[in-house]
Amino acid sequence: MNVAKQLYQLQETDLEIESKEQAIKQIASQLGENQAVVRVQTKLTLENQHLEELKQQQHSAEWEIDDRVGKLTTGEEELYSGRIKNPKELTNLQHEVEGLRAKRNQLEDKALEIMDKVELTEANVASIGNELKTVEAEWHRQQQQLSAEMEDLKNRLSDLGQKRQSLLAEIDPQAVELYHKLRRQKGRAVAKVEQGICGSCRISLPITDLQRTRSGNLVQCSSCGRILFQA
Ligand SMILES: [Zn+2]
């Protein structure tokens, strides 16, 4: 096998190694990343706190109603007992009872309002709970998929590493040195010749260079300096 072809294969291997390493980095940054789940968990916590506050409001409203109803019952009993004969006292008590009734009605309206909010919030908590289950399931599925992809990439990378080693063992060390120098300088060290043109810098190559390349000699492009490879 001519040296240009060997170096071209080495380059193909190195480029694939680079792209696999990039993909592994990308996946590593996604593994364990659970922002979407945390976002819904936070939403659920806040909604539960809201529900707790509303339930406390509901309790104190009910307690307040019981208190008023107790006073109202006492007042009404007193009013209809016939024990109070003094008209002024009777009128005063009547006003007091009316006031207590109005207050009780007002508190009951407020309690109903709170109850509506409690129901609405309970429904929200349930729906966010379902959303969380969905998001968590999706997250687990994604993580499993990413782990599997990672596993494949690592296996592939290990194969490529072995391939690289065996290629290096076969290639003339001086050629390898030139290859590494050009890789550092230009990214790609080997250029494919396509219809007499350097595949990297697009210059038309002299006939002699083409002939020498075809015979398996190590020839560098006179313009970009890359090693020429003719398939
Ligand atoms: Zn060139």
CSV table of C-alpha atoms in Angstrom, one decimal, residues 125-202:
chain,number,residue,atom,x,y,z
A,125,VAL,CA,-51.9,20.1,41.9
A,126,ALA,CA,-53.3,16.9,40.3
A,127,SER,CA,-52.6,18.1,36.8
A,128,ILE,CA,-49.1,19.3,37.7
A,129,GLY,CA,-48.5,15.9,39.3
A,130,ASN,CA,-49.5,14.2,36.1
A,131,GLU,CA,-47.2,16.6,34.1
A,132,LEU,CA,-44.4,15.7,36.5
A,133,LYS,CA,-44.9,11.9,35.9
A,134,THR,CA,-44.8,12.5,32.1
A,135,VAL,CA,-41.7,14.7,32.2
A,136,GLU,CA,-39.9,12.2,34.6
A,137,ALA,CA,-40.8,9.2,32.3
A,138,GLU,CA,-39.5,11.2,29.3
A,139,TRP,CA,-36.4,12.1,31.2
A,140,HIS,CA,-35.7,8.4,32.1
A,141,ARG,CA,-36.3,7.3,28.5
A,142,GLN,CA,-33.9,10.0,27.3
A,143,GLN,CA,-31.2,9.2,29.8
A,144,GLN,CA,-31.3,5.5,28.9
A,145,GLN,CA,-31.0,6.4,25.3
A,146,LEU,CA,-28.1,8.7,25.9
A,147,SER,CA,-26.4,6.1,28.1
A,148,ALA,CA,-26.8,3.5,25.3
A,149,GLU,CA,-25.4,6.0,22.7
A,150,MET,CA,-22.5,6.8,25.0
A,151,GLU,CA,-21.7,3.1,25.3
A,152,ASP,CA,-21.8,2.7,21.5
A,153,LEU,CA,-19.5,5.7,21.0
A,154,LYS,CA,-17.0,4.5,23.6
A,155,ASN,CA,-16.9,1.1,21.9
A,156,ARG,CA,-16.4,2.7,18.5
A,157,LEU,CA,-13.8,5.0,19.9
A,158,SER,CA,-11.9,2.0,21.4
A,159,ASP,CA,-12.0,0.2,18.0
A,160,LEU,CA,-10.8,3.4,16.3
A,161,GLY,CA,-7.9,3.7,18.8
A,162,GLN,CA,-6.8,0.2,17.9
A,163,LYS,CA,-7.1,0.8,14.2
A,164,ARG,CA,-5.0,3.9,14.6
A,165,GLN,CA,-2.3,2.0,16.4
A,166,SER,CA,-2.1,-0.6,13.8
A,167,LEU,CA,-2.0,2.0,11.0
A,168,LEU,CA,0.8,3.9,12.8
A,169,ALA,CA,2.8,0.6,13.1
A,170,GLU,CA,2.7,0.2,9.4
A,171,ILE,CA,3.6,3.7,8.2
A,172,ASP,CA,7.1,5.1,7.8
A,173,PRO,CA,7.8,7.2,10.9
A,174,GLN,CA,9.1,10.1,9.0
A,175,ALA,CA,5.8,10.2,7.0
A,176,VAL,CA,3.9,10.1,10.2
A,177,GLU,CA,5.9,13.0,11.6
A,178,LEU,CA,5.1,15.1,8.5
A,179,TYR,CA,1.5,14.1,8.8
A,180,HIS,CA,1.3,15.3,12.4
A,181,LYS,CA,3.1,18.5,11.6
A,182,LEU,CA,0.6,19.2,8.8
A,183,ARG,CA,-2.4,18.2,10.9
A,184,ARG,CA,-1.3,20.8,13.6
A,185,GLN,CA,-0.7,23.5,11.0
A,186,LYS,CA,-3.7,22.9,8.6
A,187,GLY,CA,-6.2,20.7,10.3
A,188,ARG,CA,-6.1,18.2,7.4
A,189,ALA,CA,-2.8,16.8,6.3
A,190,VAL,CA,-3.8,14.8,3.3
A,191,ALA,CA,-5.6,16.1,0.3
A,192,LYS,CA,-7.4,13.9,-2.3
A,193,VAL,CA,-6.6,14.6,-5.9
A,194,GLU,CA,-9.7,15.0,-8.0
A,195,GLN,CA,-9.4,15.3,-11.7
A,196,GLY,CA,-5.8,16.7,-11.5
A,197,ILE,CA,-6.8,19.2,-8.9
A,198,CYS,CA,-5.8,19.4,-5.2
A,199,GLY,CA,-8.9,18.6,-3.2
A,200,SER,CA,-8.0,21.1,-0.5
A,201,CYS,CA,-6.7,24.2,-2.2
A,202,ARG,CA,-8.2,23.5,-5.7
